Amino acid sequence: MALIVQKFGGTSVANTERIFNVADIVTKTAAAGNQVVVVVSAQGDTTDDFIEKAGEITDRAPAREMDVLLSAGEQISMALLAMAIDKLGFHATSLTGWQAGIQTDLSYGAARIRKIEPRRIRSLLERKRIVIVAGFQGLNSHDSITTLGRGGSDTTAVAIAAALGADLCQIYTDVDGVYTADPRVVPGAKKLDEITYDEMLELATLGAQVLHNRSVEMAKKYNIDLEVISSLTRNPGTKVKEVTSVEKMMISGVACDKDVARIAVMGIPDEPGKAFRLFSLLSAHNINIDIILQSIGRDNTRDISFTVARGQLDETVKLIEENKERLHFTEWSSEAAIAKLSIVGAGMTSTPGVAAKMFEALSDAQVNIRMISTSEIKISVLINEEDAQRAMRAVHDKFFG
Ligand code: ASP
Ligand code: MG
């Protein structure tokens, strides 16, 4: 007997037929003699619809009330699934995040799980019940409902798997697993049988929308065996683990993130402390900086370019304008129509020429590289957004074609 956590995303529970499909997967797993804890997302576009509804009332919804609203979607799914499972003749009990003992920090809209007190889940499992937990939500120390950020149900599932010491955490979704690139953009993309936590983490952070990146972080920390699998085809999915058993591929994937904006601050005096002043200002306002490039400007000055998430562009520009005197620059510019293309692979460290191969592909496709950044297992380039699709295909073809 194994203890298995199964998470089902929004498309997997989108309608009555899909809910019965999930009930079938869950009850088959239970009937095979396993203990099953199910984590569900809100049905289809429910969360987006709620955000829209709130927007009809106000564009300044109190963060606390926004979380009360958004958490309702998962509560609908869990009850409907419990009913479907009951109809199939099995016993299921649904629990909200707080009933399941999920405690978070205070930050509404992007809360982090602090601790899970799984007593109630355990006692239900001992009483041979299938336990269904609402994803994406918890309770903070003020006893208020919090949500974990968009896509956060994956993190709920992995956190519960860790708290229970589960044998396996399956993330059921509408794709067959993790691909070498988004198959909607790159027709030749291939499904990976296995991928390491580190590679998956990079891909998740770089815009491959398969798993919530915090869920991968947590899976790595607690060494949880993860599997990304389709609830619709039920084909074997992709296993995410510490080391893969197949020979390490040089590159495991190509990802493209369009949620990027670039800002350049020019004519900063070439003296110590200036970059510090700029970036400490931005960090004090919780603005996340990604790629940074510094270049020589005219007359003993330098230019600093960096990227932020597109949603933070306006705020960043406003801060820079407001602090013009303090920062001593002459001018600034910004652009939003750019994208970050990355290749990820644990095998990169031991293989020379990976960057050259990527740049060759981009050059052949006539794609201009604006900035470059590298880490041990990834290479990212900033390109114009209009080139994104062409660039992705060219780079993917070069490594996998
Ligand atoms: N329902 C939430 C969202 O759409 C959480 C999730 O799906 O994981 O972001
Ligand atoms: Mg969702």
XYZ file of C-alpha atoms and ligand atoms in Angstrom:
411
model
C 0.000 0.000 0.000
C 1.320 3.400 -0.964
C 0.281 6.901 0.024
C -0.292 8.913 -3.139
C -1.114 12.593 -3.544
C -2.917 13.367 -6.813
C -3.408 16.954 -7.912
C -5.857 17.927 -10.651
C -5.633 21.281 -12.430
C -8.437 23.521 -13.645
C -8.937 21.861 -17.046
C -9.021 18.409 -15.453
C -12.074 19.374 -13.368
C -13.612 21.866 -15.829
C -17.037 20.224 -16.150
C -19.187 17.324 -14.937
C -17.736 14.826 -17.370
C -14.184 15.779 -16.412
C -15.029 15.548 -12.715
C -16.258 11.997 -13.228
C -13.062 11.281 -15.173
C -11.063 12.461 -12.151
C -13.290 10.449 -9.809
C -12.497 7.409 -11.956
C -8.717 7.970 -11.705
C -8.896 8.560 -7.964
C -11.139 5.596 -7.134
C -9.058 3.248 -9.304
C -5.973 4.337 -7.361
C -7.807 3.720 -4.086
C -9.227 0.398 -5.258
C -5.674 -0.755 -6.020
C -5.070 -0.542 -2.279
C -3.520 2.918 -1.962
C -4.277 5.756 0.397
C -5.177 8.767 -1.714
C -5.142 12.474 -0.974
C -6.490 14.595 -3.809
C -5.735 18.287 -4.314
C -7.964 20.240 -6.691
C -7.798 23.560 -8.524
C -10.758 25.741 -9.401
C -12.767 24.644 -12.443
C -11.600 26.038 -15.809
C -11.461 29.821 -15.811
C -13.191 30.255 -12.453
C -10.303 32.124 -10.835
C -10.027 34.535 -13.775
C -13.783 35.066 -13.696
C -13.617 35.929 -9.991
C -10.871 38.462 -10.656
C -13.054 40.020 -13.323
C -16.041 40.147 -10.969
C -13.964 41.904 -8.326
C -12.852 44.374 -10.992
C -16.485 45.251 -11.638
C -16.786 46.348 -8.009
C -13.456 48.108 -7.528
C -9.960 48.358 -8.917
C -8.625 48.514 -5.369
C -10.027 45.394 -3.770
C -8.624 44.852 -0.260
C -6.085 42.032 -0.563
C -7.709 40.085 2.238
C -11.113 40.083 0.576
C -9.567 39.173 -2.773
C -8.233 35.994 -1.178
C -11.617 35.206 0.367
C -13.091 35.480 -3.114
C -10.416 33.553 -5.029
C -10.301 30.682 -2.559
C -13.967 29.945 -3.278
C -13.181 28.334 -6.646
C -11.277 25.414 -5.164
C -14.039 24.904 -2.605
C -16.525 24.307 -5.423
C -14.273 21.731 -7.100
C -13.609 19.773 -3.933
C -17.288 19.401 -3.073
C -18.290 18.352 -6.598
C -15.489 15.795 -6.748
C -16.457 14.385 -3.340
C -20.020 13.960 -4.623
C -18.834 12.215 -7.798
C -16.640 9.843 -5.791
C -19.548 9.130 -3.462
C -21.703 8.324 -6.464
C -19.123 5.760 -7.592
C -19.567 4.055 -4.234
C -16.410 5.253 -2.461
C -16.090 7.409 0.637
C -14.558 10.827 0.250
C -14.290 13.842 2.532
C -13.404 17.303 1.254
C -11.408 19.781 3.320
C -10.648 23.449 2.795
C -7.031 24.503 3.187
C -7.575 25.526 6.792
C -9.489 22.356 7.672
C -6.528 20.461 6.250
C -4.171 22.328 8.605
C -2.362 24.457 6.018
C -0.811 27.450 7.770
C 0.699 30.272 5.759
C 2.484 33.566 6.287
C 0.599 36.856 6.140
C 1.061 37.902 2.528
C -2.314 37.845 0.812
C -2.281 36.849 -2.833
C 1.185 35.297 -2.641
C 1.289 33.525 0.696
C 3.902 30.919 1.504
C 3.059 27.754 3.351
C 4.689 27.866 6.795
C 3.534 24.569 8.166
C 1.013 21.801 7.623
C -0.624 20.121 10.595
C -1.892 16.957 8.869
C -3.706 15.333 11.811
C -7.132 15.539 10.269
C -5.977 14.215 6.892
C -4.246 11.318 8.631
C -7.226 10.350 10.723
C -9.496 10.408 7.677
C -7.048 8.200 5.765
C -6.978 5.783 8.681
C -10.745 5.634 8.434
C -10.288 4.542 4.802
C -11.552 7.735 3.290
C -10.312 9.456 0.181
C -9.352 12.954 1.284
C -9.872 15.903 -1.053
C -8.107 19.154 -0.216
C -8.729 22.551 -1.812
C -5.531 23.717 -3.484
C -4.071 27.232 -3.510
C -5.279 28.270 -0.047
C -4.408 28.316 3.630
C -4.942 30.209 6.828
C -2.616 32.856 8.263
C -1.862 33.636 11.906
C -4.766 36.123 11.967
C -7.081 33.244 11.072
C -7.710 34.848 7.692
C -7.836 32.991 4.391
C -4.802 33.403 2.158
C -4.021 32.202 -1.374
C -0.657 31.063 -2.656
C -0.385 32.930 -5.957
C -1.643 31.874 -9.394
C -1.041 28.212 -10.117
C -0.475 27.583 -6.410
C -2.386 24.298 -6.189
C 0.731 22.446 -7.337
C 2.489 23.787 -4.280
C -0.361 22.671 -2.015
C -0.028 19.146 -3.415
C 3.732 18.924 -2.938
C 3.517 20.454 0.551
C 0.928 17.880 1.584
C 3.024 15.094 0.086
C 5.979 16.334 2.142
C 3.959 16.681 5.354
C 2.534 13.172 5.000
C 5.736 11.569 3.736
C 3.834 10.405 0.646
C 5.389 7.892 -1.722
C 4.442 9.813 -4.851
C 2.911 13.122 -5.888
C 1.164 13.088 -9.251
C 0.328 16.379 -10.926
C -2.493 15.713 -13.393
C -2.909 18.360 -16.064
C -4.026 18.783 -19.677
C -0.613 18.070 -21.196
C 1.172 14.732 -21.379
C 4.132 15.871 -19.341
C 7.097 18.183 -19.612
C 8.223 18.885 -23.166
C 11.518 20.061 -24.629
C 9.600 23.240 -25.604
C 6.006 24.418 -25.583
C 4.440 22.074 -28.182
C 1.975 24.785 -29.190
C 4.887 26.934 -30.352
C 7.394 24.311 -31.433
C 5.686 21.497 -33.351
C 8.677 19.139 -33.027
C 8.830 19.365 -29.227
C 9.298 16.004 -27.521
C 8.000 14.730 -24.229
C 10.669 14.046 -21.626
C 10.434 10.818 -19.623
C 12.469 12.295 -16.797
C 13.905 15.612 -15.735
C 15.883 16.740 -12.684
C 14.465 19.117 -10.056
C 17.024 21.759 -10.992
C 16.193 21.636 -14.673
C 12.474 21.663 -13.953
C 12.906 24.601 -11.602
C 14.694 26.607 -14.273
C 12.087 25.714 -16.879
C 9.220 26.556 -14.521
C 10.805 29.883 -13.629
C 11.644 30.647 -17.251
C 8.115 30.473 -18.502
C 7.308 26.812 -19.159
C 3.859 26.827 -17.628
C 3.709 23.233 -16.475
C 4.444 23.466 -12.759
C 4.334 26.271 -10.203
C 8.008 26.946 -9.514
C 7.611 26.886 -5.726
C 6.189 23.379 -5.980
C 9.395 22.236 -7.659
C 11.525 24.019 -5.062
C 9.636 22.189 -2.360
C 9.794 18.829 -4.124
C 13.556 19.208 -4.328
C 13.892 20.248 -0.697
C 11.882 17.286 0.585
C 12.918 14.889 -2.162
C 9.352 14.175 -3.271
C 8.949 12.018 -6.367
C 6.837 14.080 -8.729
C 5.086 13.009 -11.870
C 3.448 15.328 -14.409
C 0.756 13.409 -16.251
C -2.339 14.024 -18.381
C -5.714 13.308 -16.803
C -7.191 13.111 -20.294
C -4.902 10.614 -22.052
C -3.536 8.991 -18.861
C -0.331 8.151 -20.748
C 2.861 7.818 -18.688
C 4.015 11.354 -17.932
C 7.306 12.977 -16.967
C 9.066 12.082 -13.719
C 10.765 14.903 -11.853
C 13.496 13.748 -9.494
C 16.961 14.403 -8.080
C 18.958 12.525 -10.677
C 17.665 10.973 -13.831
C 18.500 7.422 -14.770
C 18.765 8.040 -18.481
C 21.996 9.492 -19.778
C 22.080 13.206 -19.211
C 21.032 15.155 -22.235
C 23.026 18.265 -22.958
C 19.851 20.323 -23.073
C 16.513 19.316 -21.613
C 14.427 22.208 -22.800
C 13.913 25.562 -24.445
C 11.655 28.085 -22.734
C 10.457 31.542 -23.602
C 9.177 34.142 -21.172
C 7.345 37.131 -22.598
C 6.622 38.693 -19.245
C 9.748 40.815 -19.511
C 10.461 44.507 -19.858
C 13.821 46.220 -20.265
C 14.926 49.502 -18.756
C 18.125 51.383 -19.515
C 19.487 54.113 -17.258
C 22.168 56.114 -19.032
C 24.940 58.502 -18.139
C 25.522 57.381 -14.564
C 28.853 58.726 -13.172
C 31.473 55.982 -13.138
C 32.025 55.886 -9.369
C 31.451 53.323 -6.599
C 28.005 53.062 -5.052
C 25.922 54.178 -8.004
C 24.634 50.749 -9.004
C 23.974 50.037 -5.339
C 21.859 53.168 -5.044
C 19.753 52.238 -8.049
C 19.147 48.615 -7.166
C 18.619 49.179 -3.448
C 15.942 51.703 -4.339
C 14.189 49.132 -6.519
C 14.540 46.316 -4.026
C 13.110 48.532 -1.271
C 9.989 48.660 -3.445
C 9.953 44.918 -3.995
C 10.861 45.149 -7.640
C 12.550 42.000 -8.839
C 15.480 42.493 -11.176
C 16.458 39.745 -13.548
C 19.202 40.282 -16.136
C 21.607 43.195 -15.572
C 24.042 44.554 -18.118
C 26.476 47.393 -17.569
C 28.258 49.102 -20.409
C 30.610 52.029 -20.880
C 28.889 55.280 -21.743
C 30.262 58.601 -22.920
C 32.594 60.846 -20.840
C 33.400 58.631 -17.899
C 29.836 57.501 -17.436
C 28.193 54.147 -17.728
C 24.835 52.795 -18.786
C 22.989 50.122 -16.847
C 20.263 48.055 -18.480
C 18.157 45.538 -16.606
C 14.929 43.609 -16.892
C 11.842 43.422 -14.690
C 8.490 41.662 -14.997
C 6.264 43.586 -17.384
C 3.716 44.259 -14.661
C 6.373 46.142 -12.685
C 7.568 48.325 -15.534
C 5.411 51.374 -14.798
C 6.303 51.396 -11.127
C 10.006 50.988 -11.905
C 9.996 53.851 -14.384
C 8.135 56.052 -11.941
C 10.692 55.360 -9.207
C 13.579 56.106 -11.515
C 12.020 59.382 -12.645
C 11.258 60.452 -9.090
C 14.823 59.771 -8.001
C 16.622 61.336 -10.918
C 18.664 63.735 -8.728
C 19.784 61.072 -6.291
C 20.723 58.572 -8.976
C 22.663 61.117 -11.081
C 21.775 59.720 -14.494
C 21.134 61.753 -17.630
C 18.394 59.802 -19.365
C 16.447 56.569 -19.283
C 14.518 54.457 -21.763
C 12.301 51.408 -21.552
C 10.663 48.852 -23.786
C 8.100 46.152 -23.165
C 8.064 44.236 -26.449
C 10.897 41.899 -25.596
C 11.179 38.256 -24.574
C 13.653 36.058 -22.769
C 14.611 32.843 -24.501
C 16.463 30.234 -22.469
C 17.953 26.808 -22.848
C 18.231 24.613 -19.775
C 20.220 21.474 -19.198
C 22.178 19.814 -16.410
C 24.543 18.399 -19.019
C 25.605 21.879 -20.068
C 28.345 22.169 -17.452
C 30.302 19.285 -18.907
C 29.808 20.064 -22.590
C 31.729 22.845 -24.319
C 30.194 24.868 -27.127
C 26.588 24.926 -25.975
C 26.378 28.713 -26.019
C 28.035 28.881 -29.443
C 25.480 26.420 -30.788
C 22.610 28.500 -29.437
C 24.031 31.737 -30.865
C 24.598 30.060 -34.214
C 20.950 29.038 -34.363
C 19.881 32.585 -33.559
C 22.247 34.076 -36.073
C 21.024 31.706 -38.813
C 17.475 32.755 -37.986
C 18.506 36.426 -38.132
C 17.515 37.032 -34.533
C 19.278 39.877 -32.790
C 20.498 39.199 -29.238
C 20.008 42.139 -26.892
C 21.434 40.790 -23.630
C 22.881 37.503 -22.439
C 22.903 35.874 -19.042
C 24.145 32.466 -17.978
C 24.103 30.188 -14.963
C 25.435 26.709 -14.409
C 22.529 25.003 -16.117
C 20.997 27.687 -18.305
C 21.707 30.306 -20.949
C 19.215 33.124 -21.448
C 19.119 35.733 -24.169
C 16.927 38.772 -24.476
C 15.378 39.204 -27.910
C 12.616 41.237 -29.533
C 9.212 39.783 -28.788
C 8.310 39.606 -32.478
C 11.226 37.198 -32.983
C 10.237 34.916 -30.111
C 8.464 32.154 -31.998
C 11.013 31.996 -34.813
C 13.887 32.018 -32.333
C 12.377 29.268 -30.229
C 11.903 27.000 -33.228
C 15.409 27.678 -34.520
C 17.079 26.962 -31.190
C 14.944 23.892 -30.548
C 15.729 22.549 -34.026
C 19.430 23.062 -33.485
C 19.506 20.946 -30.337
C 16.722 18.450 -30.942
C 16.094 18.543 -34.700
N -7.101 28.358 -9.233
C -5.828 28.980 -9.044
C -5.365 29.632 -10.331
O -6.049 29.568 -11.336
C -4.803 28.033 -8.511
C -4.415 26.905 -9.438
O -5.047 26.673 -10.463
O -3.434 26.216 -9.121
O -4.330 30.238 -10.342
Mg -5.582 27.311 -12.726
